[in-house]
Coordinates of C-alpha atoms and ligand atoms in Angstrom, one line a residue:
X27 CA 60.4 -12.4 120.1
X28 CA 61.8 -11.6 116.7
X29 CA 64.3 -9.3 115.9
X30 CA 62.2 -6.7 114.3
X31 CA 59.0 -7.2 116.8
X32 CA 61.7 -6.6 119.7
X33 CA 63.3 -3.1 117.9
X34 CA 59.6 -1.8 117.5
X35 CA 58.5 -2.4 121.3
X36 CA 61.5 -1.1 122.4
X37 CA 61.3 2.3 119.9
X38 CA 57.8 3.2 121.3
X39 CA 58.8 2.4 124.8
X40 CA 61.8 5.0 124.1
X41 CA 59.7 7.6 122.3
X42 CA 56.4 7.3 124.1
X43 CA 53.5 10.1 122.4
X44 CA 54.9 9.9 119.0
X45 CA 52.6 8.3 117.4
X46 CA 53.3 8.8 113.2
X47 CA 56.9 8.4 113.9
X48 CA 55.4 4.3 115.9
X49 CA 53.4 4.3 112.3
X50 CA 56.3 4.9 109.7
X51 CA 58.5 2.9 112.1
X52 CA 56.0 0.1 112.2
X53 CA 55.3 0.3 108.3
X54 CA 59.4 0.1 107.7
X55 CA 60.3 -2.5 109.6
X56 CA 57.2 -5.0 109.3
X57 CA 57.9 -5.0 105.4
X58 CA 62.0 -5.2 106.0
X59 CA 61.1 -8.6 107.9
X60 CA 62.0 -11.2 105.1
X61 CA 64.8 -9.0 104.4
X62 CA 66.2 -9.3 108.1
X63 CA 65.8 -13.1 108.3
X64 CA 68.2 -13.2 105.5
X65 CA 71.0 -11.1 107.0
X66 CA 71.4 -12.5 110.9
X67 CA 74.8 -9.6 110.5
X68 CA 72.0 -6.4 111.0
X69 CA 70.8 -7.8 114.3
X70 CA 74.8 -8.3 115.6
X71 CA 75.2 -4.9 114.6
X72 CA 71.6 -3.4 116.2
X73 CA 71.6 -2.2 112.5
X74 CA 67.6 -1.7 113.0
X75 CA 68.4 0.1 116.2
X76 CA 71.0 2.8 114.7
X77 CA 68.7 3.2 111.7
X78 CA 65.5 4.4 113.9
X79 CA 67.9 6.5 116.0
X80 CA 68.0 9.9 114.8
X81 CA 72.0 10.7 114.4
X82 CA 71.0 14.3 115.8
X83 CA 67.9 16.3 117.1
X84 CA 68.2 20.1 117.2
X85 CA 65.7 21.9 118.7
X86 CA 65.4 25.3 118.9
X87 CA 63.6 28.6 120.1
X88 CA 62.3 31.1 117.2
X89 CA 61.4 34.4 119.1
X90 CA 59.6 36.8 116.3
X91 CA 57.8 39.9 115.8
X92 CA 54.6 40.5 114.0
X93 CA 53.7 43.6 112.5
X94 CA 51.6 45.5 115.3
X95 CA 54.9 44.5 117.8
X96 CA 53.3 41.3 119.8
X97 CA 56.4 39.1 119.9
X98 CA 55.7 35.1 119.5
X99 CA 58.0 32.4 120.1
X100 CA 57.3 29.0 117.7
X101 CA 59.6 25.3 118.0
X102 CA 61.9 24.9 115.5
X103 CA 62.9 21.7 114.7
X104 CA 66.1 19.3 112.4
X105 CA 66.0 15.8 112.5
X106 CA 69.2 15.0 111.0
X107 CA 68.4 11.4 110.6
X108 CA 71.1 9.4 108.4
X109 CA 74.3 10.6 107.0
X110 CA 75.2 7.1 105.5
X111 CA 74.9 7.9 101.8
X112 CA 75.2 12.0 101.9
X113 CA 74.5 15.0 103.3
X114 CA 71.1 15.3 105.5
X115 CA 68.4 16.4 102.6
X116 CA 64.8 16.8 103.6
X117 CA 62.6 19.4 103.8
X118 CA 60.4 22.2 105.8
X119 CA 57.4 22.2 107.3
X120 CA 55.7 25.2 108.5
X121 CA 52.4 24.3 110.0
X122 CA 50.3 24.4 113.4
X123 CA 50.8 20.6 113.6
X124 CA 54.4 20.3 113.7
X125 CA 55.8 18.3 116.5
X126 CA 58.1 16.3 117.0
X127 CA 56.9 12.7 115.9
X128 CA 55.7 14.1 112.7
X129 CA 59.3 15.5 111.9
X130 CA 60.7 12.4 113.0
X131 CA 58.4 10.1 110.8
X132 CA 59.1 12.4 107.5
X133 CA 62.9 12.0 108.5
X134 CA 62.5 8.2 108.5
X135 CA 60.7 8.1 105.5
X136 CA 63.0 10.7 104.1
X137 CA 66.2 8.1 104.6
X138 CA 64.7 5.7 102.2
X139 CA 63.1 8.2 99.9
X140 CA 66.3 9.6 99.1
X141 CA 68.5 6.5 99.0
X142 CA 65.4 4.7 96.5
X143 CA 66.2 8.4 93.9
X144 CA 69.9 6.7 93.6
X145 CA 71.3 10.2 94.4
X146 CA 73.8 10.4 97.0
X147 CA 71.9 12.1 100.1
X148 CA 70.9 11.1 103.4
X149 CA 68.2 11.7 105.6
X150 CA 66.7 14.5 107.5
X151 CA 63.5 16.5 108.0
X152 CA 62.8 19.9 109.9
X153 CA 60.3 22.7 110.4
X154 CA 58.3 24.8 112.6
X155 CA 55.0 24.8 114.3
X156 CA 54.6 28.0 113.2
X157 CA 51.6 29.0 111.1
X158 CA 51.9 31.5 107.8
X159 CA 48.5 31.4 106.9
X160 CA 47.5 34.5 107.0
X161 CA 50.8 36.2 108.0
X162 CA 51.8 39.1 105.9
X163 CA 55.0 39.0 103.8
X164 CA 57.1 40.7 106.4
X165 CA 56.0 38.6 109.3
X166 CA 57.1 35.7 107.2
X167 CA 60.1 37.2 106.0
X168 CA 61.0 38.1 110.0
X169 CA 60.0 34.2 110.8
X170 CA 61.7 32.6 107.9
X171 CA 65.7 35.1 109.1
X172 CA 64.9 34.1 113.0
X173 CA 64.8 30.7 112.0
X174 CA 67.6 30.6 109.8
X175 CA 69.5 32.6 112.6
X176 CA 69.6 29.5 114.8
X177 CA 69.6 26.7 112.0
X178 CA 72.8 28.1 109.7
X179 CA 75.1 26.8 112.6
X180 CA 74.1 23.0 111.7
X181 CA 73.6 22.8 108.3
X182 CA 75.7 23.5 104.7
X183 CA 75.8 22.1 101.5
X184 CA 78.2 19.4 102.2
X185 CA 76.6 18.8 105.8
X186 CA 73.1 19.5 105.5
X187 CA 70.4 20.7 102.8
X188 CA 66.6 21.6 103.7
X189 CA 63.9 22.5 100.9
X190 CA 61.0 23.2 101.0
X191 CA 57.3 21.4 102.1
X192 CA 54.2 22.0 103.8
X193 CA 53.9 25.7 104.2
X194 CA 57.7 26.1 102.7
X195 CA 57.9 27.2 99.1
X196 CA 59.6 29.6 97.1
X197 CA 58.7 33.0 98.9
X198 CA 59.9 31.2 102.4
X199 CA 63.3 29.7 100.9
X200 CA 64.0 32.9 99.6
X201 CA 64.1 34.5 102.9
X202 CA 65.9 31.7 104.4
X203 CA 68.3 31.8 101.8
X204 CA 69.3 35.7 101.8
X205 CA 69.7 35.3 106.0
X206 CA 72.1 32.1 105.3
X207 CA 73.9 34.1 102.9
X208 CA 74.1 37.1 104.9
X209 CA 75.2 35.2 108.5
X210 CA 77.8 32.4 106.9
X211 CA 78.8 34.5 103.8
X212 CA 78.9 32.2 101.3
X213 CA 76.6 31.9 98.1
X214 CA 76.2 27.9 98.0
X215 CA 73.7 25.3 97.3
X216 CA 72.8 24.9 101.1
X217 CA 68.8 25.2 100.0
X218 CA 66.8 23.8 97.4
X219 CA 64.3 24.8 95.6
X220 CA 65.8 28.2 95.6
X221 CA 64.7 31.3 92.6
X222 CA 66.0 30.7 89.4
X223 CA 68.0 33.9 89.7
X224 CA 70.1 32.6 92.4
X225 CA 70.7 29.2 92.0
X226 CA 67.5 27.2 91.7
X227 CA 67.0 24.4 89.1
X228 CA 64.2 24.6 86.5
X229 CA 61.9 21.7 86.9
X230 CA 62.3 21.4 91.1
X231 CA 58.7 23.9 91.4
X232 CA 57.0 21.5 89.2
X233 CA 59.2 18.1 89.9
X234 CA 56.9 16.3 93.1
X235 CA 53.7 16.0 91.4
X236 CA 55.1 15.7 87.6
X237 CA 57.0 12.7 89.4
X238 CA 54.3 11.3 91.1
X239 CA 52.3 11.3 87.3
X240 CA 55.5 9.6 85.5
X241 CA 55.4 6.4 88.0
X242 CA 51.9 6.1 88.2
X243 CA 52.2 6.6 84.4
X244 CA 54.8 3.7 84.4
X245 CA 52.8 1.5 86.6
X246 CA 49.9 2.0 84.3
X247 CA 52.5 1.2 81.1
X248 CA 53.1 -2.1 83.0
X249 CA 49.9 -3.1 82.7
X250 CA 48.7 -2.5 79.2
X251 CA 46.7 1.0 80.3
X252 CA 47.4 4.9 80.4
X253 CA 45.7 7.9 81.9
X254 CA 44.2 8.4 79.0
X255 CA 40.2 8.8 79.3
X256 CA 40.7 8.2 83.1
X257 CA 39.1 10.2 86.4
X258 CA 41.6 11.2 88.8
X259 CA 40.6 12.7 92.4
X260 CA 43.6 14.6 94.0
X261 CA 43.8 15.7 97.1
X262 CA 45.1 19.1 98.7
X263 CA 45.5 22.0 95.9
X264 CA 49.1 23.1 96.6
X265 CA 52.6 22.4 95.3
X266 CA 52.3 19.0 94.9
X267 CA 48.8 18.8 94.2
X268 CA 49.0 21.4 91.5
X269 CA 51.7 19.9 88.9
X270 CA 50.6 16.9 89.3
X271 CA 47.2 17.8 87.8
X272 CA 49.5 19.8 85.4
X273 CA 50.9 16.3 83.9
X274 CA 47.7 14.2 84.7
X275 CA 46.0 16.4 82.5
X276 CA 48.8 16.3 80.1
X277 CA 49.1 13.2 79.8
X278 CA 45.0 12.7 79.0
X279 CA 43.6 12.3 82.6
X280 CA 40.6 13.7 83.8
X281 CA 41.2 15.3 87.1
X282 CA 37.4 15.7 88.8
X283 CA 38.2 16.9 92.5
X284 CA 41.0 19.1 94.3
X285 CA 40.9 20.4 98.2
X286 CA 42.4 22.8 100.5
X287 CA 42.1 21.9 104.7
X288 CA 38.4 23.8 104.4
X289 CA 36.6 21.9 101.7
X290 CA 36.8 20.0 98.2
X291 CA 35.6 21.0 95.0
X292 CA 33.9 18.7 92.7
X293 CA 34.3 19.9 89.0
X294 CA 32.7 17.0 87.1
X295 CA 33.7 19.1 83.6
X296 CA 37.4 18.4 85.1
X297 CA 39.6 20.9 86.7
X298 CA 40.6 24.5 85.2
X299 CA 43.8 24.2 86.4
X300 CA 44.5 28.1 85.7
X301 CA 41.9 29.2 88.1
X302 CA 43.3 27.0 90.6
X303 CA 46.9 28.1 90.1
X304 CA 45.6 31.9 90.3
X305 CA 43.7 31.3 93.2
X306 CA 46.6 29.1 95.3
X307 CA 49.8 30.7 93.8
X308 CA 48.7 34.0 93.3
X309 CA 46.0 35.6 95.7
X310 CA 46.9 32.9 98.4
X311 CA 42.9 32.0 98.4
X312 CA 40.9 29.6 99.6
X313 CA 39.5 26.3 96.9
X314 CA 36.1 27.6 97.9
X315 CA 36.2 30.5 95.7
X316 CA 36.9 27.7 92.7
X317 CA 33.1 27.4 92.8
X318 CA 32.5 30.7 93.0
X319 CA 34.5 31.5 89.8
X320 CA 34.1 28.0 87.7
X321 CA 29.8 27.2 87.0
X322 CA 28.3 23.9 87.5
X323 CA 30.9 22.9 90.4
X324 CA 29.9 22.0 93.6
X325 CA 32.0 23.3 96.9
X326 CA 31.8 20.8 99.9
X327 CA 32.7 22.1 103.4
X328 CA 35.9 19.5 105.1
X329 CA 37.9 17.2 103.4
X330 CA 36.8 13.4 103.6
X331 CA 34.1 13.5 101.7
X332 CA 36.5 14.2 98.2
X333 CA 37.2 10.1 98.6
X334 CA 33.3 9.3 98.1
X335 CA 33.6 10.7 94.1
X336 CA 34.1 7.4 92.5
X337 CA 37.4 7.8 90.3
X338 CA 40.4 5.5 89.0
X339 CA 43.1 7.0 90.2
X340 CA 43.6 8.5 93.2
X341 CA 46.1 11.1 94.4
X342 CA 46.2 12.2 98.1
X343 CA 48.7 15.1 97.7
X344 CA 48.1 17.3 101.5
X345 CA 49.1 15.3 104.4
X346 CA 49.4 12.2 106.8
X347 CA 46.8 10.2 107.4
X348 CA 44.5 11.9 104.9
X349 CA 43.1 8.7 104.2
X350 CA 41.9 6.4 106.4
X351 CA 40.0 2.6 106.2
X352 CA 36.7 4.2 105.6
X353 CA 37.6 6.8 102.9
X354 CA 39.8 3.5 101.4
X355 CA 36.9 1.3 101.6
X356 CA 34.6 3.9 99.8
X357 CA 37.4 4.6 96.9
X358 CA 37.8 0.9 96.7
X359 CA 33.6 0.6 96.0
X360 CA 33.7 2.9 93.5
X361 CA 36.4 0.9 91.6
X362 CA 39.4 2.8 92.0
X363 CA 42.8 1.2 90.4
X364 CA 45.2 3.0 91.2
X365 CA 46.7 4.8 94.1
X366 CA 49.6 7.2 94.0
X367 CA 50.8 8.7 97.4
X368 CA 52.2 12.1 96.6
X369 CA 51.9 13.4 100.2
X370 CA 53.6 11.3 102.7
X371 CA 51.7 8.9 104.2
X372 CA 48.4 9.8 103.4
X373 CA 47.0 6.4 104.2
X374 CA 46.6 4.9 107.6
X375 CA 48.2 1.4 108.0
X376 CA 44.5 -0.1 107.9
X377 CA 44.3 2.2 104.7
X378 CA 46.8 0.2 103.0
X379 CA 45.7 -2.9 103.8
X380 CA 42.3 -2.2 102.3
X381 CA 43.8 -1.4 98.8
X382 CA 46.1 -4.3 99.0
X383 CA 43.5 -6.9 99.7
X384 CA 41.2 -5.2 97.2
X385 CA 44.2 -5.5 94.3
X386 CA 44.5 -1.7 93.7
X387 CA 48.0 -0.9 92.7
X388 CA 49.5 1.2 95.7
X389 CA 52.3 3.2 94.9
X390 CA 53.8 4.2 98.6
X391 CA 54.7 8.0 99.3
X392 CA 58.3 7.4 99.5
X393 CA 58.6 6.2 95.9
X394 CA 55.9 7.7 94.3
X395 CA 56.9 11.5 95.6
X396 CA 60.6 10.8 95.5
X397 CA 60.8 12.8 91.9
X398 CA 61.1 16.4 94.4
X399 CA 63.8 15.4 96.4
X400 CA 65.8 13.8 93.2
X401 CA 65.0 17.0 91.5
X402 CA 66.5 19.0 94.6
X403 CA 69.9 16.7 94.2
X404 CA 69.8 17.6 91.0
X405 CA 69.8 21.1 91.8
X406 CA 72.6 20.7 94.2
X407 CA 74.7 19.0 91.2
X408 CA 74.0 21.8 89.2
X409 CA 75.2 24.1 92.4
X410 CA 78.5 22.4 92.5
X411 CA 79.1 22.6 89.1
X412 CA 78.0 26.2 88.4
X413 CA 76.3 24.6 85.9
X414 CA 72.5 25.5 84.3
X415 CA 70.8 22.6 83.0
X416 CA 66.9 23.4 80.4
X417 CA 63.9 22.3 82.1
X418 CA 63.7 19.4 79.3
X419 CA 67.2 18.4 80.7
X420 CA 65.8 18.3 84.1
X421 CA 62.5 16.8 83.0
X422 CA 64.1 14.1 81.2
X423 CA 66.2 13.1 84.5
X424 CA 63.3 13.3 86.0
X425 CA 61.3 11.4 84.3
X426 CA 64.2 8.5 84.1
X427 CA 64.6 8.5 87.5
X428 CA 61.0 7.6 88.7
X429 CA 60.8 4.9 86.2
X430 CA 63.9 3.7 87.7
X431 CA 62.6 3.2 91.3
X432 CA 59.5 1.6 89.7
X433 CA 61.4 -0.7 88.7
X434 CA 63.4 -1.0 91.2
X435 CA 60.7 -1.2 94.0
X436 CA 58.8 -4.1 91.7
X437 CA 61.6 -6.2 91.1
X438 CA 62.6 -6.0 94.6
X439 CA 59.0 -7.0 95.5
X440 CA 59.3 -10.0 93.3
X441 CA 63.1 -10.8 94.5
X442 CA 61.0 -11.5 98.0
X443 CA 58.1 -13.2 96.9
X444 CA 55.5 -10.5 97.4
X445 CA 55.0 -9.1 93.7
X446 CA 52.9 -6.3 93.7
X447 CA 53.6 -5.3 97.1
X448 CA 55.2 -1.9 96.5
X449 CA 55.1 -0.9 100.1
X450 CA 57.8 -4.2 100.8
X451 CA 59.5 -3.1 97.5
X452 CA 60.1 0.5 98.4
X453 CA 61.1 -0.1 101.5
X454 CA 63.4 -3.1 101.3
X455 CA 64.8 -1.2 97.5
X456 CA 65.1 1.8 99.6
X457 CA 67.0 -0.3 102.7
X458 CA 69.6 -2.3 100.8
X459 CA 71.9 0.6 100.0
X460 CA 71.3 2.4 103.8
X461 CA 72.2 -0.7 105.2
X462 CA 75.4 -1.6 103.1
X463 CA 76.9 2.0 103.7
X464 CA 75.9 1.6 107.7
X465 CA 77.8 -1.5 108.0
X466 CA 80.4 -0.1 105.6
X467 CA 81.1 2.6 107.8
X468 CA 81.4 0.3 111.2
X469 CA 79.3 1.4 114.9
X470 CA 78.6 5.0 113.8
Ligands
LIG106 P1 51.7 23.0 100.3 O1 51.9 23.8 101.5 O2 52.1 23.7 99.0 O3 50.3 22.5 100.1 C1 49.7 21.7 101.1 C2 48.3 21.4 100.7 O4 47.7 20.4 101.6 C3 47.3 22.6 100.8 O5 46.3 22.5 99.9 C4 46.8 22.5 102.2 O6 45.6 23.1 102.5 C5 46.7 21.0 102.3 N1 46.8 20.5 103.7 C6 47.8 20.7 104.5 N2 47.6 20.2 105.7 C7 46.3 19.8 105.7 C8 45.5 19.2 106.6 N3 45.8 19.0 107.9 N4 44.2 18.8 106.2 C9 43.8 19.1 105.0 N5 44.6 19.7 104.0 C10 45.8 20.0 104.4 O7 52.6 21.7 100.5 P2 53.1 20.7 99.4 O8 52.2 20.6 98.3 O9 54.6 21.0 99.2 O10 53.1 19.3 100.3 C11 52.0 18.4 100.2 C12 52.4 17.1 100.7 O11 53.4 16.5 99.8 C13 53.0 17.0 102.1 O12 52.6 15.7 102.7 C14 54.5 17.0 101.8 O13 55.2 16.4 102.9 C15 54.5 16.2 100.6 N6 55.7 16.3 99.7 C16 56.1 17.6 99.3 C17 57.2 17.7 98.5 C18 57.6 19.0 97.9 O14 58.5 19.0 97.0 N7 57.0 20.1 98.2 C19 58.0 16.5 98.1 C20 57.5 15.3 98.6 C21 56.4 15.2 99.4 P3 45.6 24.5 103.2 O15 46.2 25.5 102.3 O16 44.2 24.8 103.6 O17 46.5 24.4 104.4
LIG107 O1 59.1 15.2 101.4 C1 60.0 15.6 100.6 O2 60.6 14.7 99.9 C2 60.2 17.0 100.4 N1 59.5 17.8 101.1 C3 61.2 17.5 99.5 C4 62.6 17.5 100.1 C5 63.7 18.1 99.3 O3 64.8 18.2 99.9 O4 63.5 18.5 98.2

């Protein structure tokens, strides 16, 4: 048996019932194969085998109380997953479905995602299954310093730097932050995607999705076209999915469809963004009052149906596995072109395949939505340097940056043969650097 065949029977023998961590694991190494036959050194050193190993797992209890005085206890969870190239950076995840295996597959992903931004940070994910949907701003506030309690022991800004993600955004790192601040004393950079009035960078709120439109932008620029005149479905309707409607729509696409977990609205008229940005970021509503408020839109109940609206580009912005062969087989009908992952992994392995064989260019999550944690090293830069950089300074880097891993991930792709394959690009762009600093560092 091959040497990669042999790591990834032995990885789901080790970590039985994680099954997205066996699907990024899987993804990783199949693509890294033509890689590994060129450097017989990463099997002598079980290079593979120190990769998938997390360097640390901390899990811990978080005990809370809500506001009629029921006391609940939620996991919490950091994956601190690869040091080689900097500090552990990834973010949080507050949601019912948190386990394990899905921190360890964003941690994974998270070690390429990174090293593919040419920043200097490592790896790591975290999070809770805790759920703040419908928790008032005390009960999160109560969450958010319990959780901090136990996790300020194992991180700081030269050790360790979470953001935010599913559930996670400014209101939460605030609270994390002033407990951090309060327990370590010290004012540093050991959060991103903190307030502007304490630290924060301009340009990290809207960095993930305007990211995710610059490369798809770029890939589009490669090939004679633009977003200009084109239909754009995107999934989910919250940080991510939000600015990158903001730039899609900028930059002349038509954005038809958005969703939150209970339904998708279909706006053929192309979406008021300012209703959905008042209804998400302001009320903390639901996407079916969208219909209510915009005429001549039509609200669906659940989620899969958003892939049936025929479109060009398509942006699956919520969460894993929000595509799968059927919904890719029905967008690939209906003639999409493009595909731009701004969640990560929205599409199932058979997913991927589907657009592959079918020639739609597939931009994989850990390139495409690489422009937030960039923008969250870039906020850390700014940290260290007491410095304040203007949201077009920001932009700008931004912008650079996710042209440079396009480029990156294609020429890579075409260094091994497989041009067009940005899922072997990413991941073999994303490897070359892990791997060089691993062996740099000796049996660590
Ligand atoms: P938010 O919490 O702001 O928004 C999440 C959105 O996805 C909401 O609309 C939510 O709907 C929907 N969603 C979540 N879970 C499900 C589900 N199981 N089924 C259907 N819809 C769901 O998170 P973000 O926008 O920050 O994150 C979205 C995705 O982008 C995630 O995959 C995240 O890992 C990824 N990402 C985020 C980055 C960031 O900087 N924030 C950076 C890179 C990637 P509802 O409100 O109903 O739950
Ligand atoms: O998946 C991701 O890249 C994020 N949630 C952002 C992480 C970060 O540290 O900004």
């Amino acid at each position: 048996m091959n040497y990669v065949d042999r790591v990834l029977e032995e990885l789901k023998r080790k970590n039985p019932n994680e099954p997205e961590f066996h699907q990024a694991a899987t993804e990783i190494l199949n693509s890294l194969k033509p890689m590994v036959e060129k450097h017989p050194e990463f099997e002598k050193s079980a290079l593979l085998e120190r990769f998938t190993e997390p360097e640390r797992v901390i899990l811990f209890r978080v005990p809370w109380v809500d506001d009629e005085g029921g006391v609940h206890v939620n996991k919490g969870y950091r994956v601190q997953f690869n040091s080689a190239i900097g500090p552990y950076k990834g973010g949080l995840r507050f949601h019912p479905s948190v386990n394990l295996s899905i921190i360890k597959f964003l941690g994974l992903e998270q070690i390429l995602k990174n090293s593919l931004t040419g920043l200097p940070i490592g790896g790591g994910k975290g999070g809770s299954d805790f759920d703040p949907k419908g928790k008032s701003d005390n009960e999160i506030m109560r969450f958010c310093q319990s959780f901090m309690t136990e996790m300020c022991r194992h991180i700081g800004q030269d050790t360790d730097v979470p953001a935010g993600d599913i559930g996670v955004g400014g209101r939460e790192i605030g609270y994390l932050f002033g407990q951090y601040k309060r327990i370590r004393n010290e004012h540093v950079g050991v959060l991103t995607g903190r307030g502007l009035s304490y630290g924060g960078s301009l340009a990290r709120k809207e960095a993930t999705g305007y990211g995710l439109a610059y490369i798809t932008a770029e890939a589009m620029r490669a090939r004679g076209e633009s977003f200009a005149g084109k239909t754009v479905v995107i999934s989910g309707s919250g940080n991510v999915a939000v600015y990158a409607c903001e730039k899609v729509q900028s930059l002349g696409g038509k954005v038809v469809a958005m969703y939150d977990s209970n339904g998708y609205v279909y706006d053929k008229n192309g979406i008021d963004l300012a209703v959905v940005k008042q209804i998400k970021e302001v009320e903390r509503g639901r996407m079916k009052e969208y219909a209510e408020r915009v005429k001549g839109t039509e609200y669906h109940e659940g989620c899969k149906g958003i892939w049936t609206i025929p479109c060009d580009v398509a942006l699956p912005c919520a969460t894993q596995n929000e595509i799968d062969k059927e919904s890719a087989e029905a967008l690939v009908k209906n003639g999409v072109k493009y595909v731009g992952e701004g969640a990560n992994m929205p599409s199932t392995l058979d997913a991927i395949s589907v657009f592959q064989k079918a020639g739609v260019v597939f931009l994989p999550a850990k390139a495409a939505n690489a422009g937030g944690v960039a923008t969250s090293a870039l906020e850390m830069a700014q940290s260290s340097g007491r410095l304040f950089w203007t949201f077009e300074e920001v932009d700008e880097k931004l912008k650079s940056i996710m042209i440079n891993i396009y480029r990156n991930m294609d020429s890579a792709a075409r260094e091994y043969g497989v041009e067009g394959d940005y899922v072997t690009g990413a991941n073999i762009a994303g490897f070359k650097k892990i791997a060089e600093a691993m062996t740099a560092h000796g049996i660590v």
